[in-house]
Short mmCIF file of C-alpha atoms in Angstrom, two decimals:
data_model
loop_
_atom_site.label_atom_id
_atom_site.label_comp_id
_atom_site.label_asym_id
_atom_site.label_seq_id
_atom_site.Cartn_x
_atom_site.Cartn_y
_atom_site.Cartn_z
CA UNK A 1 -18.14 -5.51 11.30
CA UNK A 2 -16.93 -5.30 14.31
CA UNK A 3 -17.91 -3.05 17.43
CA UNK A 4 -13.89 -2.77 18.20
CA UNK A 5 -12.03 0.68 17.99
CA UNK A 6 -10.74 1.28 14.48
CA UNK A 7 -6.90 0.54 14.34
CA UNK A 8 -6.87 -1.78 16.94
CA UNK A 9 -4.22 -4.61 16.14
CA UNK A 10 -4.67 -8.38 17.13
CA UNK A 11 -1.58 -10.45 18.00
CA UNK A 12 -1.96 -14.16 16.82
CA UNK A 13 1.17 -15.56 17.06
CA UNK A 14 4.92 -14.58 17.47
CA UNK A 15 6.47 -11.65 19.26
CA UNK A 16 5.97 -7.77 18.72
CA UNK A 17 8.75 -5.98 17.29
CA UNK A 18 10.47 -2.89 18.43
CA UNK A 19 13.51 -0.99 16.78
CA UNK A 20 16.62 -2.20 18.52
CA UNK A 21 16.15 -5.70 18.59
CA UNK A 22 16.07 -8.91 16.52
CA UNK A 23 12.44 -10.38 17.12
CA UNK A 24 10.42 -13.48 15.22
CA UNK A 25 8.22 -13.22 12.26
CA UNK A 26 4.63 -11.88 13.38
CA UNK A 27 1.36 -12.62 12.00
CA UNK A 28 -1.50 -10.03 13.25
CA UNK A 29 -4.80 -9.12 12.28
CA UNK A 30 -5.58 -5.64 11.81
CA UNK A 31 -8.84 -3.77 11.78
CA UNK A 32 -9.22 -1.05 9.48
CA UNK A 33 -11.39 2.21 9.76
CA UNK A 34 -14.31 0.68 8.11
CA UNK A 35 -14.09 -2.35 10.20
CA UNK A 36 -12.66 -4.67 7.81
CA UNK A 37 -9.90 -7.17 9.31
CA UNK A 38 -6.61 -7.49 7.24
CA UNK A 39 -4.41 -10.09 7.45
CA UNK A 40 -0.65 -8.92 8.11
CA UNK A 41 2.64 -10.30 8.68
CA UNK A 42 6.05 -8.51 9.99
CA UNK A 43 9.27 -9.81 9.28
CA UNK A 44 12.27 -8.07 11.07
CA UNK A 45 15.54 -7.00 9.23
CA UNK A 46 17.93 -9.53 8.59
CA UNK A 47 20.54 -6.83 9.40
CA UNK A 48 18.88 -6.79 13.36
CA UNK A 49 18.09 -2.95 14.35
CA UNK A 50 16.44 -1.08 11.50
CA UNK A 51 14.58 2.23 11.20
CA UNK A 52 13.14 1.72 8.58
CA UNK A 53 10.06 -0.68 7.60
CA UNK A 54 9.12 -1.35 3.88
CA UNK A 55 4.92 -2.05 3.60
CA UNK A 56 4.67 -4.41 0.43
CA UNK A 57 1.26 -3.89 -1.14
CA UNK A 58 0.66 -6.67 -3.75
CA UNK A 59 -1.29 -6.76 -6.89
CA UNK A 60 -4.91 -7.85 -7.76
CA UNK A 61 -5.61 -11.75 -7.01
CA UNK A 62 -2.30 -11.89 -4.71
CA UNK A 63 -2.18 -11.99 -0.77
CA UNK A 64 0.93 -12.34 1.50
CA UNK A 65 1.17 -15.87 1.52
CA UNK A 66 1.52 -16.26 -2.34
CA UNK A 67 5.19 -17.40 -2.76
CA UNK A 68 6.31 -14.25 -5.04
CA UNK A 69 5.11 -12.01 -2.40
CA UNK A 70 7.20 -13.86 0.15
CA UNK A 71 10.30 -13.85 -2.25
CA UNK A 72 10.06 -10.30 -2.55
CA UNK A 73 9.66 -9.77 1.06
CA UNK A 74 12.79 -11.86 1.66
CA UNK A 75 14.79 -9.63 -0.48
CA UNK A 76 13.46 -6.25 1.15
CA UNK A 77 14.18 -7.57 4.40
CA UNK A 78 17.83 -7.69 3.94
CA UNK A 79 17.83 -4.31 4.21
CA UNK A 80 14.79 -3.01 6.34
CA UNK A 81 11.97 -4.58 8.78
CA UNK A 82 8.94 -5.67 6.21
CA UNK A 83 5.24 -5.89 6.58
CA UNK A 84 3.39 -7.76 4.24
CA UNK A 85 -0.55 -7.84 4.43
CA UNK A 86 -3.39 -9.09 2.38
CA UNK A 87 -6.09 -6.55 0.69
CA UNK A 88 -9.28 -6.81 1.83
CA UNK A 89 -11.04 -9.72 -0.52
CA UNK A 90 -7.97 -11.72 -0.65
CA UNK A 91 -6.41 -14.19 1.16
CA UNK A 92 -7.36 -14.49 4.89
CA UNK A 93 -8.43 -10.92 5.07
CA UNK A 94 -12.10 -9.65 5.28
CA UNK A 95 -14.55 -8.05 2.85
CA UNK A 96 -14.64 -7.48 -0.69
CA UNK A 97 -12.13 -6.26 -3.02
CA UNK A 98 -12.77 -2.51 -4.43
CA UNK A 99 -10.05 -2.90 -6.63
CA UNK A 100 -8.04 0.07 -5.48
CA UNK A 101 -10.81 2.43 -3.47
CA UNK A 102 -11.11 1.10 -0.20
CA UNK A 103 -7.96 -0.34 -0.01
CA UNK A 104 -6.02 2.69 1.05
CA UNK A 105 -7.61 2.10 4.36
CA UNK A 106 -5.92 -1.51 4.32
CA UNK A 107 -2.78 0.34 3.52
CA UNK A 108 -2.93 2.75 6.04
CA UNK A 109 -3.60 0.04 8.81
CA UNK A 110 -0.50 -1.68 7.92
CA UNK A 111 1.78 1.42 8.13
CA UNK A 112 0.32 2.30 11.35
CA UNK A 113 1.18 -0.75 12.52
CA UNK A 114 4.87 -0.70 11.32
CA UNK A 115 5.24 2.68 13.15
CA UNK A 116 3.81 1.09 16.37
CA UNK A 117 6.70 -2.07 16.17
CA UNK A 118 9.04 0.92 16.41
CA UNK A 119 9.89 2.16 13.27
CA UNK A 120 10.24 5.91 12.95
CA UNK A 121 10.45 5.64 9.02
CA UNK A 122 8.06 3.85 6.70
CA UNK A 123 8.04 3.12 3.24
CA UNK A 124 5.58 1.72 0.91
CA UNK A 125 5.96 -0.39 -2.33
CA UNK A 126 3.10 -1.47 -4.47
CA UNK A 127 2.72 -3.73 -7.48
CA UNK A 128 -0.24 -2.91 -10.08
CA UNK A 129 -3.57 -2.34 -8.03
CA UNK A 130 -1.24 -1.92 -5.20
CA UNK A 131 0.99 0.61 -6.94
CA UNK A 132 -2.12 2.86 -7.67
CA UNK A 133 -3.01 2.16 -3.91
CA UNK A 134 0.22 3.80 -2.70
CA UNK A 135 0.04 6.68 -4.60
CA UNK A 136 -3.18 7.63 -3.51
CA UNK A 137 -2.41 6.78 0.28
CA UNK A 138 0.49 8.90 -0.08
CA UNK A 139 -1.67 12.00 -1.73
CA UNK A 140 -4.22 11.41 0.38
CA UNK A 141 -1.95 11.93 3.68
CA UNK A 142 0.39 14.65 3.09
CA UNK A 143 -0.79 18.53 2.91
CA UNK A 144 1.61 19.79 -0.01
CA UNK A 145 4.69 20.31 2.17
CA UNK A 146 4.99 17.06 3.80
CA UNK A 147 3.19 14.27 6.02
CA UNK A 148 0.83 15.61 8.43
CA UNK A 149 2.01 16.05 11.84
CA UNK A 150 0.75 13.41 14.63
CA UNK A 151 -2.52 11.56 12.80
CA UNK A 152 -3.43 12.45 9.27
CA UNK A 153 -6.70 10.62 9.48
CA UNK A 154 -8.55 14.14 8.86
CA UNK A 155 -6.46 14.62 5.90
CA UNK A 156 -7.09 11.16 4.36
CA UNK A 157 -10.85 12.05 4.94
CA UNK A 158 -10.93 15.34 3.71
CA UNK A 159 -9.67 14.50 0.86
CA UNK A 160 -11.32 11.24 0.21
CA UNK A 161 -14.98 13.08 0.87
CA UNK A 162 -13.87 15.20 -1.83
CA UNK A 163 -13.29 12.24 -4.21
CA UNK A 164 -16.09 9.76 -2.96
CA UNK A 165 -14.62 7.69 -0.33
CA UNK A 166 -16.77 7.23 2.80
CA UNK A 167 -13.82 6.41 5.35
CA UNK A 168 -14.88 7.42 8.79
CA UNK A 169 -11.82 9.31 10.64
CA UNK A 170 -11.93 11.72 13.48
CA UNK A 171 -10.94 15.23 12.65
CA UNK A 172 -6.90 16.03 12.41
CA UNK A 173 -4.92 16.88 15.45
CA UNK A 174 -4.66 20.71 15.52
CA UNK A 175 -1.15 21.94 16.09
CA UNK A 176 -0.41 23.39 20.03
CA UNK A 177 -1.33 26.82 20.22
CA UNK A 178 1.66 29.24 22.38
CA UNK A 179 0.64 28.97 26.15
CA UNK A 180 -1.02 32.17 27.38
CA UNK A 181 -1.87 33.45 30.83
CA UNK A 182 -5.78 32.67 29.85
CA UNK A 183 -4.55 29.10 29.66
CA UNK A 184 -2.35 29.08 32.26
CA UNK A 185 -4.83 27.53 35.21
CA UNK A 186 -5.80 24.89 32.66
CA UNK A 187 -5.73 21.28 34.49
CA UNK A 188 -3.01 19.00 33.40
CA UNK A 189 -3.95 16.22 30.70
CA UNK A 190 -4.79 13.17 32.57
CA UNK A 191 -2.23 10.85 32.94
CA UNK A 192 -4.71 8.07 31.73
CA UNK A 193 -5.36 9.75 28.30
CA UNK A 194 -4.95 7.48 25.22
CA UNK A 195 -1.67 7.89 23.24
CA UNK A 196 -1.96 9.64 19.96
CA UNK A 197 -2.40 7.20 16.94
CA UNK A 198 1.04 6.79 15.02
CA UNK A 199 0.52 8.69 11.41
CA UNK A 200 -0.32 6.35 8.69
CA UNK A 201 1.73 8.75 5.98
CA UNK A 202 4.71 7.04 3.94
CA UNK A 203 8.61 8.83 4.42
CA UNK A 204 8.74 7.48 0.71
CA UNK A 205 6.99 5.61 -2.16
CA UNK A 206 8.02 3.05 -4.89
CA UNK A 207 4.60 2.45 -7.24
CA UNK A 208 5.77 -0.74 -10.00
CA UNK A 209 3.50 -1.57 -12.85
CA UNK A 210 0.70 0.85 -12.01
CA UNK A 211 -1.78 2.30 -14.20
CA UNK A 212 -1.72 5.94 -14.81
CA UNK A 213 -5.59 5.92 -15.25
CA UNK A 214 -8.65 3.99 -14.25
CA UNK A 215 -10.88 1.92 -16.68
CA UNK A 216 -7.87 1.26 -19.59
CA UNK A 217 -9.15 -1.54 -21.88
CA UNK A 218 -6.29 -0.93 -24.28
CA UNK A 219 -4.79 -4.52 -23.87
CA UNK A 220 -6.41 -7.75 -24.14
CA UNK A 221 -4.86 -8.52 -20.72
CA UNK A 222 -6.67 -5.50 -19.53
CA UNK A 223 -10.18 -6.41 -21.26
CA UNK A 224 -10.30 -9.74 -19.68
CA UNK A 225 -9.49 -7.97 -16.25
CA UNK A 226 -12.26 -5.54 -16.33
CA UNK A 227 -14.80 -8.63 -17.39
CA UNK A 228 -13.56 -10.50 -14.51
CA UNK A 229 -14.27 -6.97 -12.29
CA UNK A 230 -17.29 -6.08 -13.94
CA UNK A 231 -19.39 -9.39 -14.95
CA UNK A 232 -21.17 -11.69 -12.25
CA UNK A 233 -19.56 -14.51 -13.85
CA UNK A 234 -16.40 -13.10 -13.92
CA UNK A 235 -16.55 -12.50 -10.05
CA UNK A 236 -17.31 -16.24 -9.87
CA UNK A 237 -13.90 -17.09 -11.32
CA UNK A 238 -12.28 -14.92 -9.48
CA UNK A 239 -13.66 -15.57 -6.46
CA UNK A 240 -13.32 -19.77 -6.96
CA UNK A 241 -10.29 -19.96 -9.71
CA UNK A 242 -8.29 -16.93 -8.18
CA UNK A 243 -9.57 -16.95 -4.46
CA UNK A 244 -10.30 -12.99 -4.64
CA UNK A 245 -13.42 -11.73 -3.68
CA UNK A 246 -14.45 -8.54 -5.60
CA UNK A 247 -17.43 -6.58 -4.63
CA UNK A 248 -20.27 -5.94 -7.24
CA UNK A 249 -21.19 -2.13 -7.16
CA UNK A 250 -19.37 -0.24 -9.06
CA UNK A 251 -17.13 3.09 -7.97
CA UNK A 252 -19.51 5.89 -7.32
CA UNK A 253 -17.95 8.64 -6.98
CA UNK A 254 -14.71 7.33 -8.86
CA UNK A 255 -11.79 7.94 -6.50
CA UNK A 256 -8.91 10.08 -7.12
CA UNK A 257 -6.87 8.60 -10.50
CA UNK A 258 -3.01 7.66 -10.06
CA UNK A 259 -1.96 10.38 -12.16
CA UNK A 260 -3.65 12.68 -10.42
CA UNK A 261 -2.45 11.50 -7.30
CA UNK A 262 1.13 12.24 -7.94
CA UNK A 263 1.46 15.76 -7.70
CA UNK A 264 -0.01 15.43 -4.33
CA UNK A 265 2.84 13.55 -3.07
CA UNK A 266 5.52 15.81 -2.98
CA UNK A 267 7.90 16.38 -0.85
CA UNK A 268 7.56 12.91 -0.47
CA UNK A 269 10.06 10.87 -2.44
CA UNK A 270 8.62 8.48 -5.45
CA UNK A 271 9.95 6.25 -7.84
CA UNK A 272 8.10 4.88 -10.73
CA UNK A 273 9.35 1.36 -11.97
CA UNK A 274 7.69 -0.08 -15.10
CA UNK A 275 8.70 -2.95 -17.72
CA UNK A 276 9.24 -2.17 -21.40
CA UNK A 277 7.53 -5.68 -22.09
CA UNK A 278 4.23 -5.12 -19.66
CA UNK A 279 1.19 -6.87 -21.50
CA UNK A 280 -1.13 -4.93 -19.39
CA UNK A 281 -0.35 -0.95 -19.55
CA UNK A 282 1.97 0.12 -21.97
CA UNK A 283 5.00 2.79 -21.68
CA UNK A 284 2.26 5.63 -21.53
CA UNK A 285 1.29 4.99 -18.30
CA UNK A 286 4.65 5.37 -16.23
CA UNK A 287 5.49 8.31 -18.55
CA UNK A 288 2.41 10.04 -17.41
CA UNK A 289 2.84 9.35 -14.02
CA UNK A 290 6.15 10.47 -13.74
CA UNK A 291 5.45 13.68 -15.56
CA UNK A 292 2.67 14.08 -13.23
CA UNK A 293 4.93 15.60 -10.57
CA UNK A 294 8.35 15.03 -8.92
CA UNK A 295 9.38 11.38 -9.41
CA UNK A 296 12.28 9.00 -10.66
CA UNK A 297 11.35 6.70 -13.47
CA UNK A 298 12.84 3.49 -13.85
CA UNK A 299 11.79 1.96 -17.27
CA UNK A 300 13.34 -1.75 -17.00
CA UNK A 301 14.50 -3.99 -20.29
CA UNK A 302 12.63 -7.03 -20.81
CA UNK A 303 10.46 -6.69 -17.52
CA UNK A 304 7.04 -7.98 -17.82
CA UNK A 305 3.79 -6.76 -15.79
CA UNK A 306 4.81 -6.44 -11.75
CA UNK A 307 7.98 -8.18 -12.16
CA UNK A 308 7.45 -10.78 -8.87
CA UNK A 309 4.49 -12.60 -10.23
CA UNK A 310 6.62 -15.30 -11.77
CA UNK A 311 4.79 -18.76 -11.84
CA UNK A 312 7.45 -21.35 -11.31
CA UNK A 313 10.03 -21.36 -8.31
CA UNK A 314 12.78 -22.28 -10.77
CA UNK A 315 12.28 -19.73 -13.29
CA UNK A 316 15.69 -18.15 -13.96
CA UNK A 317 14.19 -14.57 -14.34
CA UNK A 318 13.18 -14.79 -10.43
CA UNK A 319 17.08 -13.63 -10.21
CA UNK A 320 16.17 -10.48 -12.39
CA UNK A 321 13.26 -9.83 -10.00
CA UNK A 322 15.38 -10.15 -7.15
CA UNK A 323 18.10 -7.95 -8.51
CA UNK A 324 15.67 -5.19 -9.14
CA UNK A 325 14.20 -5.49 -5.76
CA UNK A 326 17.33 -5.21 -4.44
CA UNK A 327 18.07 -1.94 -6.18
CA UNK A 328 14.71 -0.65 -5.25
CA UNK A 329 15.72 -1.29 -1.72
CA UNK A 330 18.96 0.38 -1.90
CA UNK A 331 17.24 3.51 -3.36
CA UNK A 332 14.62 3.09 -0.14
CA UNK A 333 17.66 2.98 2.11
CA UNK A 334 18.92 6.31 1.40
CA UNK A 335 17.82 9.07 4.14
CA UNK A 336 16.38 10.99 1.83
CA UNK A 337 16.06 9.14 -1.82
CA UNK A 338 16.35 11.74 -4.55
CA UNK A 339 13.09 12.28 -6.48
CA UNK A 340 13.70 14.14 -9.92
CA UNK A 341 11.05 15.86 -11.93
CA UNK A 342 10.80 15.11 -15.50
#
């Protein structure tokens, strides 16, 4: 835990990035709203100036230093700036994984950081667990008409309170009232008043290989995963075998499910991507997500789970993954990517 204000960014090395210039890769520690330190990295666009930043949210047991995550970041960086980070309990980040619950706070910190670096448009791409996180994060940071103006912390707090999360956020910024004679003599705001915090909303969302519902155990890989999460021995395997620290407490209450989050995301453009050979989540999961609200659905022939998680760097299927990432990047590059309902 830390006594520092939530949302402060600590630059460890590299230079800060601003829209309009080329900057080196920047490694930073972010502090989430619940005081968890998150390891994050910024990669500038290969094209130089980029209004858009892509924030990548990895799957369970991965981190920003995994070669597969770095390869995905390199592909997206051909078109936009990229922020990668390690969820709590993963890599160099602090805390313990809550397997998709409090991770929305990690993503919110990364999105805000991208905006402080000068990118007016920030989009999120999540894989597996990260795919469920980007859906919930997007749902919690919109108000049904679009992203909440100014800061969306109040919106996230209100909705997470109803679903049981315990995030600590200040109240949302209210819209300014028209000036009247009653306020004509009001003092001017102090020149030393802190600037409004950047919004954490996403301007477009891509969810890859995500579950539609929690507690799914219909496949052998998911039964093994549940054992790792719920059993003390399984968590030891996760900690020392997979370098992932998982909390021992069950969700209480249960957070908003991905399929329940989807209808709350509109009008933010949403793309659902899933492989037809996913061994974890069969095709009823992406179809349920796409049917829940305005979304575009890509079913990828021959693709397994999360696409990027290949083991060998020389695997020829990596080229297929890179082509998929390039297509997603092209979809995200549109000023307003289309979102078609079922």
